[in-house]
Amino acid sequence: MSSVRPITTGGTGAVSAAHPLAAGAGLMVLGHGGNACDAMIAAQAALAVVAPASCGLGGDMLALVHEPAKGTRAVNGTGAAPMDQSFHEVTSPALSVTVPGLVAAWCDANRSFGKLPLAACLAPAIEMARYGCTLSAGDRASIAEQRERLTSGGASGWSVVRDGAVDAPVTQPELAALLERVGTDGEAAFYDGTIAAAIARVVQERGGLLSEHDMRRHRSFVGEPVTVDWQGGKVEVQPPMTQGVLLALSLKTLQGLSIADAASLDHLCVELTEASFQYRAKVAEGEALLGQSLDIDLNRASGRGGPRAYLHTAGVATADAEGQVCSSLISVFDSFGSCIFVPEGGFVLNNRAEGFTAAPNDAGPGKRPVHTLAPMIFREGKKVTAMATPGADGQVQTLLQILAKIGAGGTDLAAAIHAPRWRSEDGVLLVAQGHPEAEHLNSLGHQVVMRPDGDLCFGGVVCAGFGAGRPFAGSDWRREVWHAVL
């Protein structure tokens, strides 16, 4: 375990992202007069270049944008399943593809909250793709792991697959050209014309149902977050269709419990996690779900399980000197998503329809599956803190642990991000080496399995905010997360 990374305060702005090059892209846009939203888009676009196994133009985006005078708004950049009436289950990679929502979400966020033209926000990523950059370490490993799937999806000739497995720059000219067109033409460059036709073609060639009509009808949603009281402040999460409401439900229940009567704070959080995930299929109820009561044992493990083992996503949090704060996640779901490659644009498509489960989250024409992406914002008076982490079902758990340590355990933000973690997954409790509660949790009946503290399963938190009149940022030591301020 590395030393605690301190929270850093800036004057102009702050960026925390899943890769140092993405943090640098966000900082560059802030330096050119952009605001936090512009920096968020810049960092996300850079991640689409440097971390295509986790995210990209074939995936989705969920974000919360806070403005001092207007409050917080939720940007839902997720796509729907095909409208074809025969779509009722996912039996192949091609049937797992939903309409990619990232590009439309960039356009909507830029229009609603940005300051610079979209082209200026995408410029750093365009340069990275055109002139080449080394892929993230995680992506280099994923290429080898997913080579068979990528070959099946038509990606064997993709420069990322051909050249990206070694520590050397990879050029992505098709992606650079597409980003340039998106910067100029907006949604039309992606959801109509050549790229939309190419997406429909590669999916249908492999037995999928996504059509050009599905692409053209896509729209983002911008609305109100789900909000819950927490330790004198407010925690804001995404509304449906994301698991963010499970974090809100866990916090609401924890707020009403007597921690002194429990075996430990960590035990409470494990039990709340597993209890809340029993409602995963019902997150479409949104704020109404907060009326549910989570029944937990304060001193013994229930062993009910619930969360699953997906890992791939990339986070960005930003803040600026005016107090605008953004929390976001982008993803293609599994590693390289469906692995179905769109050569005209230089990206792979998501497999988000794998997120359909039991009713009411069952597959159906035009439906959106429950999403794992769960960025959050914590407001304490005039201080606003944005946090997000990859890890699929681990996202709610990681954020719950950090918020519990800060709000109920008295830990400061940097130390809470740094601390050893656990993760409930497939019926066992994965616990980081060095966690002070490991033996105690095992004695309470949790099926503890030890993992290295830097294991991917424990996420990689991005953090940025605004307090005492200045922007700040922090970051996890895990994965390749980095932060920078200006």
Tab-separated table of C-alpha atoms in Angstrom:
chain	number	residue	atom	x	y	z
A	1	MET	CA	0.000	0.000	0.000
A	2	SER	CA	1.321	3.451	-0.892
A	3	SER	CA	1.218	6.482	1.404
A	4	VAL	CA	-1.965	8.534	1.696
A	5	ARG	CA	-2.414	10.865	-1.277
A	6	PRO	CA	-3.321	14.296	0.076
A	7	ILE	CA	-6.254	16.335	-1.177
A	8	THR	CA	-4.838	19.096	-3.409
A	9	THR	CA	-6.324	22.583	-3.731
A	10	GLY	CA	-6.140	24.688	-6.900
A	11	GLY	CA	-7.087	28.142	-8.074
A	12	THR	CA	-8.588	27.629	-11.540
A	13	GLY	CA	-9.800	24.053	-11.459
A	14	ALA	CA	-9.254	20.433	-10.467
A	15	VAL	CA	-9.446	17.088	-12.285
A	16	SER	CA	-9.372	13.506	-11.018
A	17	ALA	CA	-9.482	10.763	-13.631
A	18	ALA	CA	-8.877	7.073	-14.259
A	19	HIS	CA	-5.598	7.779	-16.082
A	20	PRO	CA	-2.949	10.533	-15.839
A	21	LEU	CA	-3.333	11.480	-19.518
A	22	ALA	CA	-7.052	12.017	-18.979
A	23	ALA	CA	-6.369	14.241	-15.980
A	24	GLY	CA	-3.918	16.167	-18.158
A	25	ALA	CA	-6.506	16.606	-20.920
A	26	GLY	CA	-9.010	18.017	-18.451
A	27	LEU	CA	-6.401	20.377	-17.029
A	28	MET	CA	-5.492	21.583	-20.525
A	29	VAL	CA	-9.097	22.531	-21.256
A	30	LEU	CA	-9.391	24.335	-17.908
A	31	GLY	CA	-6.265	26.277	-18.815
A	32	HIS	CA	-7.887	27.339	-22.086
A	33	GLY	CA	-10.848	28.885	-20.279
A	34	GLY	CA	-13.093	25.854	-19.929
A	35	ASN	CA	-15.211	25.035	-16.907
A	36	ALA	CA	-15.600	21.795	-14.947
A	37	CYS	CA	-18.048	20.324	-17.472
A	38	ASP	CA	-15.679	21.054	-20.356
A	39	ALA	CA	-12.834	19.415	-18.410
A	40	MET	CA	-15.019	16.380	-17.696
A	41	ILE	CA	-15.746	15.888	-21.402
A	42	ALA	CA	-12.065	16.356	-22.282
A	43	ALA	CA	-10.954	13.778	-19.728
A	44	GLN	CA	-13.646	11.303	-20.794
A	45	ALA	CA	-12.655	11.649	-24.450
A	46	ALA	CA	-9.021	11.048	-23.525
A	47	LEU	CA	-10.051	7.894	-21.652
A	48	ALA	CA	-11.834	6.693	-24.793
A	49	VAL	CA	-8.426	6.836	-26.496
A	50	VAL	CA	-6.152	5.493	-23.765
A	51	ALA	CA	-8.497	2.997	-22.055
A	52	PRO	CA	-10.740	1.457	-24.771
A	53	ALA	CA	-11.186	-1.783	-22.821
A	54	SER	CA	-13.145	0.135	-20.180
A	55	CYS	CA	-14.879	2.866	-22.164
A	56	GLY	CA	-15.313	4.510	-25.531
A	57	LEU	CA	-17.683	5.937	-28.096
A	58	GLY	CA	-19.480	2.594	-28.243
A	59	GLY	CA	-20.486	2.935	-24.586
A	60	ASP	CA	-22.425	5.120	-22.162
A	61	MET	CA	-21.988	8.005	-19.730
A	62	LEU	CA	-23.688	8.990	-16.496
A	63	ALA	CA	-22.874	12.291	-14.816
A	64	LEU	CA	-23.969	14.659	-12.063
A	65	VAL	CA	-23.306	18.359	-12.618
A	66	HIS	CA	-23.596	20.750	-9.680
A	67	GLU	CA	-23.829	24.533	-10.126
A	68	PRO	CA	-24.013	26.805	-7.055
A	69	ALA	CA	-26.979	28.822	-8.311
A	70	LYS	CA	-28.930	25.981	-9.897
A	71	GLY	CA	-28.209	22.882	-7.831
A	72	THR	CA	-27.420	19.452	-9.222
A	73	ARG	CA	-28.638	17.917	-12.461
A	74	ALA	CA	-28.258	14.324	-13.608
A	75	VAL	CA	-27.171	13.562	-17.173
A	76	ASN	CA	-28.282	10.089	-18.261
A	77	GLY	CA	-26.328	9.112	-21.365
A	78	THR	CA	-27.436	5.483	-21.555
A	79	GLY	CA	-28.964	3.759	-24.550
A	80	ALA	CA	-31.903	1.434	-25.071
A	81	ALA	CA	-32.125	-2.079	-26.413
A	82	PRO	CA	-33.263	-2.554	-30.027
A	83	MET	CA	-36.895	-1.738	-30.762
A	84	ASP	CA	-37.269	-4.981	-32.742
A	85	GLN	CA	-40.218	-6.835	-31.183
A	86	SER	CA	-38.330	-10.138	-31.218
A	87	PHE	CA	-35.777	-8.899	-28.671
A	88	HIS	CA	-36.478	-10.661	-25.374
A	89	GLU	CA	-33.182	-12.232	-24.300
A	90	VAL	CA	-29.428	-11.902	-24.786
A	91	THR	CA	-27.992	-15.055	-26.333
A	92	SER	CA	-25.009	-13.672	-28.268
A	93	PRO	CA	-22.580	-10.725	-28.196
A	94	ALA	CA	-24.501	-9.015	-31.017
A	95	LEU	CA	-27.734	-9.142	-29.009
A	96	SER	CA	-25.955	-7.582	-26.010
A	97	VAL	CA	-25.427	-4.222	-27.750
A	98	THR	CA	-27.574	-1.271	-26.708
A	99	VAL	CA	-27.523	2.132	-28.423
A	100	PRO	CA	-24.291	3.890	-27.341
A	101	GLY	CA	-25.163	7.002	-25.341
A	102	LEU	CA	-21.801	8.663	-24.709
A	103	VAL	CA	-21.649	10.972	-27.729
A	104	ALA	CA	-25.166	12.351	-27.236
A	105	ALA	CA	-24.422	12.873	-23.546
A	106	TRP	CA	-21.322	14.918	-24.423
A	107	CYS	CA	-23.397	17.086	-26.730
A	108	ASP	CA	-26.185	17.593	-24.178
A	109	ALA	CA	-23.799	18.284	-21.293
A	110	ASN	CA	-21.808	20.724	-23.404
A	111	ARG	CA	-24.932	22.633	-24.448
A	112	SER	CA	-26.450	22.692	-20.967
A	113	PHE	CA	-23.420	23.213	-18.733
A	114	GLY	CA	-20.291	23.860	-20.812
A	115	LYS	CA	-18.477	27.047	-21.696
A	116	LEU	CA	-16.206	26.129	-24.625
A	117	PRO	CA	-17.268	24.676	-27.997
A	118	LEU	CA	-17.408	20.888	-27.993
A	119	ALA	CA	-14.560	20.783	-30.533
A	120	ALA	CA	-12.264	22.490	-28.022
A	121	CYS	CA	-13.169	19.926	-25.352
A	122	LEU	CA	-12.355	17.034	-27.683
A	123	ALA	CA	-9.129	18.547	-29.052
A	124	PRO	CA	-6.690	16.903	-26.591
A	125	ALA	CA	-8.156	13.438	-27.265
A	126	ILE	CA	-8.027	14.020	-31.015
A	127	GLU	CA	-4.308	14.783	-30.756
A	128	MET	CA	-3.721	11.674	-28.629
A	129	ALA	CA	-5.554	9.447	-31.101
A	130	ARG	CA	-3.952	10.976	-34.191
A	131	TYR	CA	-0.333	11.058	-33.031
A	132	GLY	CA	-0.411	8.072	-30.707
A	133	CYS	CA	-0.250	7.286	-27.015
A	134	THR	CA	0.499	4.256	-24.885
A	135	LEU	CA	-2.577	2.437	-23.653
A	136	SER	CA	-3.254	1.966	-19.969
A	137	ALA	CA	-1.555	-0.995	-18.302
A	138	GLY	CA	-4.931	-2.596	-17.639
A	139	ASP	CA	-5.895	-2.345	-21.292
A	140	ARG	CA	-2.630	-3.911	-22.446
A	141	ALA	CA	-3.423	-6.925	-20.264
A	142	SER	CA	-7.045	-7.015	-21.450
A	143	ILE	CA	-6.007	-7.260	-25.101
A	144	ALA	CA	-4.336	-10.599	-24.431
A	145	GLU	CA	-7.218	-11.815	-22.269
A	146	GLN	CA	-9.888	-10.832	-24.814
A	147	ARG	CA	-8.029	-11.540	-28.070
A	148	GLU	CA	-10.323	-14.417	-29.101
A	149	ARG	CA	-13.465	-12.331	-28.510
A	150	LEU	CA	-11.926	-9.330	-30.271
A	151	THR	CA	-11.005	-11.450	-33.283
A	152	SER	CA	-14.542	-12.836	-33.412
A	153	GLY	CA	-15.863	-9.281	-33.280
A	154	GLY	CA	-13.810	-8.194	-36.280
A	155	ALA	CA	-11.182	-6.255	-34.329
A	156	SER	CA	-8.051	-8.220	-35.237
A	157	GLY	CA	-6.898	-5.418	-37.574
A	158	TRP	CA	-7.659	-2.633	-35.078
A	159	SER	CA	-4.488	-0.748	-34.167
A	160	VAL	CA	-5.366	-1.158	-30.472
A	161	VAL	CA	-5.328	-4.948	-30.819
A	162	ARG	CA	-2.461	-5.089	-33.301
A	163	ASP	CA	-0.093	-2.697	-31.536
A	164	GLY	CA	-1.505	-2.027	-28.089
A	165	ALA	CA	-0.359	-5.095	-26.168
A	166	VAL	CA	3.161	-3.664	-25.804
A	167	ASP	CA	4.309	-0.504	-24.037
A	168	ALA	CA	4.476	1.651	-27.179
A	169	PRO	CA	2.367	4.465	-28.684
A	170	VAL	CA	-0.746	3.417	-30.613
A	171	THR	CA	-2.253	5.656	-33.288
A	172	GLN	CA	-6.022	5.558	-33.848
A	173	PRO	CA	-6.677	7.642	-36.993
A	174	GLU	CA	-10.292	6.559	-37.498
A	175	LEU	CA	-11.164	7.504	-33.919
A	176	ALA	CA	-9.383	10.855	-34.291
A	177	ALA	CA	-11.374	11.626	-37.437
A	178	LEU	CA	-14.669	10.657	-35.794
A	179	LEU	CA	-13.975	12.774	-32.705
A	180	GLU	CA	-13.212	15.672	-35.027
A	181	ARG	CA	-16.561	15.224	-36.817
A	182	VAL	CA	-18.416	14.992	-33.499
A	183	GLY	CA	-16.784	18.258	-32.416
A	184	THR	CA	-18.003	19.926	-35.621
A	185	ASP	CA	-21.348	18.259	-36.296
A	186	GLY	CA	-22.477	17.037	-32.880
A	187	GLU	CA	-24.878	14.110	-32.596
A	188	ALA	CA	-25.436	13.910	-36.373
A	189	ALA	CA	-21.870	12.660	-36.828
A	190	PHE	CA	-22.682	9.560	-34.795
A	191	TYR	CA	-26.426	8.842	-34.736
A	192	ASP	CA	-27.097	9.420	-38.428
A	193	GLY	CA	-25.227	8.739	-41.641
A	194	THR	CA	-22.061	6.675	-42.045
A	195	ILE	CA	-21.334	5.764	-38.410
A	196	ALA	CA	-24.925	4.871	-37.533
A	197	ALA	CA	-25.110	2.674	-40.635
A	198	ALA	CA	-21.789	1.047	-39.775
A	199	ILE	CA	-22.924	0.264	-36.219
A	200	ALA	CA	-26.148	-1.314	-37.463
A	201	ARG	CA	-24.241	-3.284	-40.107
A	202	VAL	CA	-21.605	-4.854	-37.826
A	203	VAL	CA	-24.254	-5.801	-35.256
A	204	GLN	CA	-26.689	-7.285	-37.765
A	205	GLU	CA	-23.914	-9.204	-39.559
A	206	ARG	CA	-23.418	-11.090	-36.282
A	207	GLY	CA	-27.090	-11.790	-35.655
A	208	GLY	CA	-27.988	-8.688	-33.654
A	209	LEU	CA	-31.051	-6.482	-34.012
A	210	LEU	CA	-29.808	-2.907	-33.488
A	211	SER	CA	-30.861	-0.712	-36.422
A	212	GLU	CA	-30.217	2.730	-37.868
A	213	HIS	CA	-33.692	3.666	-36.644
A	214	ASP	CA	-32.651	2.748	-33.098
A	215	MET	CA	-29.648	5.028	-33.487
A	216	ARG	CA	-31.661	7.984	-34.824
A	217	ARG	CA	-34.295	7.818	-32.069
A	218	HIS	CA	-31.759	7.918	-29.231
A	219	ARG	CA	-31.986	10.793	-26.724
A	220	SER	CA	-30.209	11.557	-23.455
A	221	PHE	CA	-32.137	12.515	-20.320
A	222	VAL	CA	-31.257	15.451	-18.087
A	223	GLY	CA	-33.183	15.612	-14.819
A	224	GLU	CA	-33.155	15.706	-11.048
A	225	PRO	CA	-30.939	13.424	-8.952
A	226	VAL	CA	-32.150	11.175	-6.165
A	227	THR	CA	-31.222	12.861	-2.869
A	228	VAL	CA	-30.874	11.484	0.655
A	229	ASP	CA	-29.862	13.101	3.951
A	230	TRP	CA	-26.480	12.033	5.289
A	231	GLN	CA	-24.780	13.279	8.466
A	232	GLY	CA	-26.074	16.833	8.187
A	233	GLY	CA	-25.540	17.046	4.440
A	234	LYS	CA	-27.062	15.644	1.255
A	235	VAL	CA	-25.872	12.800	-0.952
A	236	GLU	CA	-27.060	12.967	-4.561
A	237	VAL	CA	-27.061	9.985	-6.917
A	238	GLN	CA	-28.308	9.158	-10.392
A	239	PRO	CA	-32.027	8.507	-10.903
A	240	PRO	CA	-33.114	5.341	-12.785
A	241	MET	CA	-31.883	3.305	-14.473
A	242	THR	CA	-28.800	3.047	-12.266
A	243	GLN	CA	-27.861	1.339	-9.027
A	244	GLY	CA	-27.081	4.703	-7.415
A	245	VAL	CA	-30.384	4.532	-5.550
A	246	LEU	CA	-29.047	1.440	-3.711
A	247	LEU	CA	-26.320	3.644	-2.226
A	248	ALA	CA	-28.964	6.169	-1.170
A	249	LEU	CA	-31.088	3.398	0.374
A	250	SER	CA	-28.082	2.046	2.321
A	251	LEU	CA	-27.143	5.506	3.615
A	252	LYS	CA	-30.732	6.280	4.635
A	253	THR	CA	-30.872	3.064	6.658
A	254	LEU	CA	-27.409	3.556	8.185
A	255	GLN	CA	-28.389	7.060	9.267
A	256	GLY	CA	-31.144	5.573	11.425
A	257	LEU	CA	-29.080	2.825	13.060
A	258	SER	CA	-27.221	2.889	16.364
A	259	ILE	CA	-23.672	2.135	15.278
A	260	ALA	CA	-22.636	1.691	18.913
A	261	ASP	CA	-24.952	-1.326	19.165
A	262	ALA	CA	-23.454	-3.013	16.094
A	263	ALA	CA	-20.506	-5.401	15.877
A	264	SER	CA	-18.669	-2.889	13.670
A	265	LEU	CA	-19.269	-0.178	11.082
A	266	ASP	CA	-17.832	-2.409	8.361
A	267	HIS	CA	-20.208	-5.226	9.298
A	268	LEU	CA	-23.152	-2.839	9.066
A	269	CYS	CA	-22.047	-1.669	5.619
A	270	VAL	CA	-21.627	-5.231	4.322
A	271	GLU	CA	-25.100	-6.132	5.525
A	272	LEU	CA	-26.622	-2.949	4.101
A	273	THR	CA	-24.936	-3.618	0.755
A	274	GLU	CA	-26.283	-7.145	0.505
A	275	ALA	CA	-29.750	-6.125	1.723
A	276	SER	CA	-29.979	-3.239	-0.749
A	277	PHE	CA	-28.943	-5.423	-3.699
A	278	GLN	CA	-32.061	-7.526	-3.162
A	279	TYR	CA	-33.831	-4.535	-4.756
A	280	ARG	CA	-31.496	-4.204	-7.745
A	281	ALA	CA	-34.123	-5.278	-10.283
A	282	LYS	CA	-36.488	-2.592	-8.940
A	283	VAL	CA	-34.256	0.492	-9.239
A	284	ALA	CA	-36.658	1.875	-11.857
A	285	GLU	CA	-38.767	2.931	-8.863
A	286	GLY	CA	-36.127	5.549	-8.114
A	287	GLU	CA	-36.800	7.723	-5.065
A	288	ALA	CA	-39.835	5.622	-4.138
A	289	LEU	CA	-37.447	2.770	-3.369
A	290	LEU	CA	-36.126	4.776	-0.414
A	291	GLY	CA	-39.317	3.852	1.403
A	292	GLN	CA	-38.163	0.241	1.630
A	293	SER	CA	-36.891	-1.019	4.977
A	294	LEU	CA	-33.593	-2.917	4.995
A	295	ASP	CA	-33.747	-5.642	7.606
A	296	ILE	CA	-30.254	-6.489	8.895
A	297	ASP	CA	-28.673	-8.201	11.895
A	298	LEU	CA	-26.390	-5.803	13.752
A	299	ASN	CA	-24.121	-8.594	14.975
A	300	ARG	CA	-24.241	-11.561	12.575
A	301	ALA	CA	-23.722	-12.065	8.854
A	302	SER	CA	-26.818	-12.889	6.856
A	303	GLY	CA	-24.859	-14.471	3.994
A	304	ARG	CA	-27.514	-13.333	1.540
A	305	GLY	CA	-24.972	-12.190	-1.096
A	306	GLY	CA	-26.265	-10.282	-4.122
A	307	PRO	CA	-23.513	-8.256	-5.841
A	308	ARG	CA	-21.770	-9.778	-8.862
A	309	ALA	CA	-18.247	-9.731	-10.343
A	310	TYR	CA	-17.929	-7.109	-13.091
A	311	LEU	CA	-15.069	-4.586	-12.978
A	312	HIS	CA	-14.731	-2.339	-16.042
A	313	THR	CA	-15.551	1.377	-16.037
A	314	ALA	CA	-13.627	4.678	-15.940
A	315	GLY	CA	-14.320	7.697	-13.733
A	316	VAL	CA	-13.814	11.460	-13.998
A	317	ALA	CA	-14.501	14.113	-11.351
A	318	THR	CA	-13.881	17.823	-11.948
A	319	ALA	CA	-14.368	21.217	-10.304
A	320	ASP	CA	-13.690	24.829	-11.219
A	321	ALA	CA	-13.219	28.185	-9.531
A	322	GLU	CA	-16.899	29.130	-10.007
A	323	GLY	CA	-18.044	26.136	-7.967
A	324	GLN	CA	-19.246	23.927	-10.796
A	325	VAL	CA	-18.551	20.299	-9.801
A	326	CYS	CA	-18.979	17.161	-11.931
A	327	SER	CA	-19.028	13.473	-11.038
A	328	SER	CA	-19.089	10.954	-13.882
A	329	LEU	CA	-18.495	7.441	-15.152
A	330	ILE	CA	-18.171	6.087	-18.688
A	331	SER	CA	-18.214	2.427	-19.689
A	332	VAL	CA	-18.636	-0.262	-22.331
A	333	PHE	CA	-19.583	-2.659	-19.460
A	334	ASP	CA	-17.439	-5.785	-19.895
A	335	SER	CA	-13.788	-5.641	-20.960
A	336	PHE	CA	-14.007	-4.249	-24.534
A	337	GLY	CA	-17.791	-4.532	-24.212
A	338	SER	CA	-19.210	-6.889	-26.829
A	339	CYS	CA	-15.836	-6.829	-28.662
A	340	ILE	CA	-17.772	-5.998	-31.859
A	341	PHE	CA	-15.600	-3.537	-33.775
A	342	VAL	CA	-16.786	-0.601	-35.902
A	343	PRO	CA	-13.889	-0.024	-38.326
A	344	GLU	CA	-15.267	3.246	-39.706
A	345	GLY	CA	-14.981	4.831	-36.247
A	346	GLY	CA	-12.205	2.843	-34.591
A	347	PHE	CA	-14.151	1.697	-31.504
A	348	VAL	CA	-15.931	-1.343	-30.052
A	349	LEU	CA	-19.549	-1.531	-28.985
A	350	ASN	CA	-20.881	-2.090	-25.471
A	351	ASN	CA	-22.542	-5.228	-24.138
A	352	ARG	CA	-24.789	-3.367	-21.695
A	353	ALA	CA	-27.823	-5.577	-22.445
A	354	GLU	CA	-26.012	-8.216	-20.365
A	355	GLY	CA	-27.312	-6.095	-17.468
A	356	PHE	CA	-30.860	-7.367	-17.990
A	357	THR	CA	-31.828	-9.830	-15.261
A	358	ALA	CA	-35.169	-10.841	-13.753
A	359	ALA	CA	-38.411	-8.854	-14.057
A	360	PRO	CA	-38.935	-5.964	-13.879
A	361	ASN	CA	-35.342	-5.667	-15.182
A	362	ASP	CA	-35.984	-8.271	-17.872
A	363	ALA	CA	-34.987	-7.799	-21.511
A	364	GLY	CA	-37.485	-6.284	-23.906
A	365	PRO	CA	-37.731	-4.040	-26.980
A	366	GLY	CA	-36.587	-0.472	-26.318
A	367	LYS	CA	-35.874	-1.086	-22.622
A	368	ARG	CA	-32.875	0.187	-20.715
A	369	PRO	CA	-31.237	-2.330	-18.364
A	370	VAL	CA	-30.256	-1.435	-14.831
A	371	HIS	CA	-26.857	0.244	-14.981
A	372	THR	CA	-24.044	-0.276	-12.530
A	373	LEU	CA	-22.668	3.259	-13.070
A	374	ALA	CA	-23.226	5.211	-9.846
A	375	PRO	CA	-21.432	8.577	-9.592
A	376	MET	CA	-22.347	10.662	-6.526
A	377	ILE	CA	-22.114	14.153	-5.056
A	378	PHE	CA	-21.975	14.952	-1.318
A	379	ARG	CA	-23.070	18.467	-0.277
A	380	GLU	CA	-22.170	19.810	3.169
A	381	GLY	CA	-23.213	23.446	3.381
A	382	LYS	CA	-21.231	25.218	0.666
A	383	LYS	CA	-18.746	22.365	0.290
A	384	VAL	CA	-19.455	20.016	-2.620
A	385	THR	CA	-17.554	16.752	-3.156
A	386	ALA	CA	-17.879	14.520	-6.209
A	387	MET	CA	-16.766	10.889	-6.134
A	388	ALA	CA	-17.010	7.952	-8.503
A	389	THR	CA	-15.296	4.596	-8.927
A	390	PRO	CA	-15.201	1.712	-11.401
A	391	GLY	CA	-16.105	-1.768	-10.260
A	392	ALA	CA	-19.685	-2.433	-11.431
A	393	ASP	CA	-21.517	-3.826	-8.376
A	394	GLY	CA	-18.513	-2.740	-6.303
A	395	GLN	CA	-19.236	0.941	-6.950
A	396	VAL	CA	-22.035	1.256	-4.401
A	397	GLN	CA	-19.965	-0.688	-1.866
A	398	THR	CA	-16.792	1.391	-2.235
A	399	LEU	CA	-18.644	4.700	-1.989
A	400	LEU	CA	-20.654	3.453	0.995
A	401	GLN	CA	-17.440	2.549	2.839
A	402	ILE	CA	-15.873	5.955	2.164
A	403	LEU	CA	-18.977	7.932	3.138
A	404	ALA	CA	-19.443	5.817	6.278
A	405	LYS	CA	-15.835	6.382	7.323
A	406	ILE	CA	-16.183	10.140	6.804
A	407	GLY	CA	-19.681	10.641	8.191
A	408	ALA	CA	-19.919	8.030	10.931
A	409	GLY	CA	-16.300	7.137	11.598
A	410	GLY	CA	-14.756	10.593	11.703
A	411	THR	CA	-12.089	9.814	9.063
A	412	ASP	CA	-10.871	12.612	6.766
A	413	LEU	CA	-11.509	12.335	3.000
A	414	ALA	CA	-7.964	11.425	1.911
A	415	ALA	CA	-7.597	8.733	4.573
A	416	ALA	CA	-11.048	7.305	3.787
A	417	ILE	CA	-10.149	6.937	0.090
A	418	HIS	CA	-6.807	5.353	1.025
A	419	ALA	CA	-8.096	2.835	3.594
A	420	PRO	CA	-8.275	-0.949	2.928
A	421	ARG	CA	-11.635	-2.112	1.543
A	422	TRP	CA	-13.893	-5.114	1.217
A	423	ARG	CA	-16.260	-6.192	-1.533
A	424	SER	CA	-19.246	-8.520	-1.363
A	425	GLU	CA	-19.196	-10.637	-4.513
A	426	ASP	CA	-20.901	-13.870	-5.554
A	427	GLY	CA	-21.640	-14.927	-1.972
A	428	VAL	CA	-18.208	-14.271	-0.441
A	429	LEU	CA	-16.617	-11.203	1.136
A	430	LEU	CA	-13.377	-10.181	-0.554
A	431	VAL	CA	-11.244	-8.323	2.007
A	432	ALA	CA	-8.006	-6.417	1.371
A	433	GLN	CA	-4.813	-7.629	2.991
A	434	GLY	CA	-4.123	-5.447	6.000
A	435	HIS	CA	-7.770	-4.616	6.646
A	436	PRO	CA	-8.056	-4.208	10.447
A	437	GLU	CA	-11.515	-5.816	10.508
A	438	ALA	CA	-10.715	-8.947	8.471
A	439	GLU	CA	-10.619	-11.442	11.341
A	440	HIS	CA	-13.561	-9.821	13.091
A	441	LEU	CA	-15.707	-9.952	9.958
A	442	ASN	CA	-14.849	-13.615	9.553
A	443	SER	CA	-15.846	-14.303	13.171
A	444	LEU	CA	-19.246	-12.700	12.503
A	445	GLY	CA	-19.991	-15.290	9.832
A	446	HIS	CA	-18.881	-13.472	6.680
A	447	GLN	CA	-17.188	-15.796	4.193
A	448	VAL	CA	-13.949	-13.819	4.065
A	449	VAL	CA	-11.520	-14.309	1.172
A	450	MET	CA	-8.348	-12.222	1.352
A	451	ARG	CA	-7.141	-10.272	-1.679
A	452	PRO	CA	-4.157	-7.944	-2.288
A	453	ASP	CA	-5.080	-4.404	-1.287
A	454	GLY	CA	-4.480	-3.104	-4.805
A	455	ASP	CA	-6.718	-5.701	-6.444
A	456	LEU	CA	-8.946	-4.393	-9.239
A	457	CYS	CA	-12.036	-5.510	-7.326
A	458	PHE	CA	-11.584	-2.648	-4.833
A	459	GLY	CA	-12.096	0.072	-7.455
A	460	GLY	CA	-10.199	3.273	-8.131
A	461	VAL	CA	-11.874	6.382	-6.707
A	462	VAL	CA	-11.814	9.754	-8.467
A	463	CYS	CA	-12.637	12.774	-6.321
A	464	ALA	CA	-12.988	16.517	-6.938
A	465	GLY	CA	-14.932	19.306	-5.332
A	466	PHE	CA	-15.268	22.893	-4.198
A	467	GLY	CA	-14.847	24.170	-0.664
A	468	ALA	CA	-13.650	27.301	1.135
A	469	GLY	CA	-13.934	29.150	-2.161
A	470	ARG	CA	-11.494	26.945	-4.088
A	471	PRO	CA	-11.560	23.769	-6.214
A	472	PHE	CA	-9.834	20.635	-4.904
A	473	ALA	CA	-9.101	17.083	-6.012
A	474	GLY	CA	-7.960	13.753	-4.633
A	475	SER	CA	-7.476	10.283	-6.041
A	476	ASP	CA	-7.086	6.640	-5.186
A	477	TRP	CA	-3.659	5.003	-5.149
A	478	ARG	CA	-5.276	1.947	-6.733
A	479	ARG	CA	-5.390	1.298	-10.502
A	480	GLU	CA	-4.011	4.194	-12.591
A	481	VAL	CA	-6.102	6.974	-11.075
A	482	TRP	CA	-4.506	10.432	-10.886
A	483	HIS	CA	-5.475	13.973	-10.003
A	484	ALA	CA	-4.156	17.421	-10.840
A	485	VAL	CA	-5.088	21.028	-10.104
A	486	LEU	CA	-4.485	24.341	-11.813
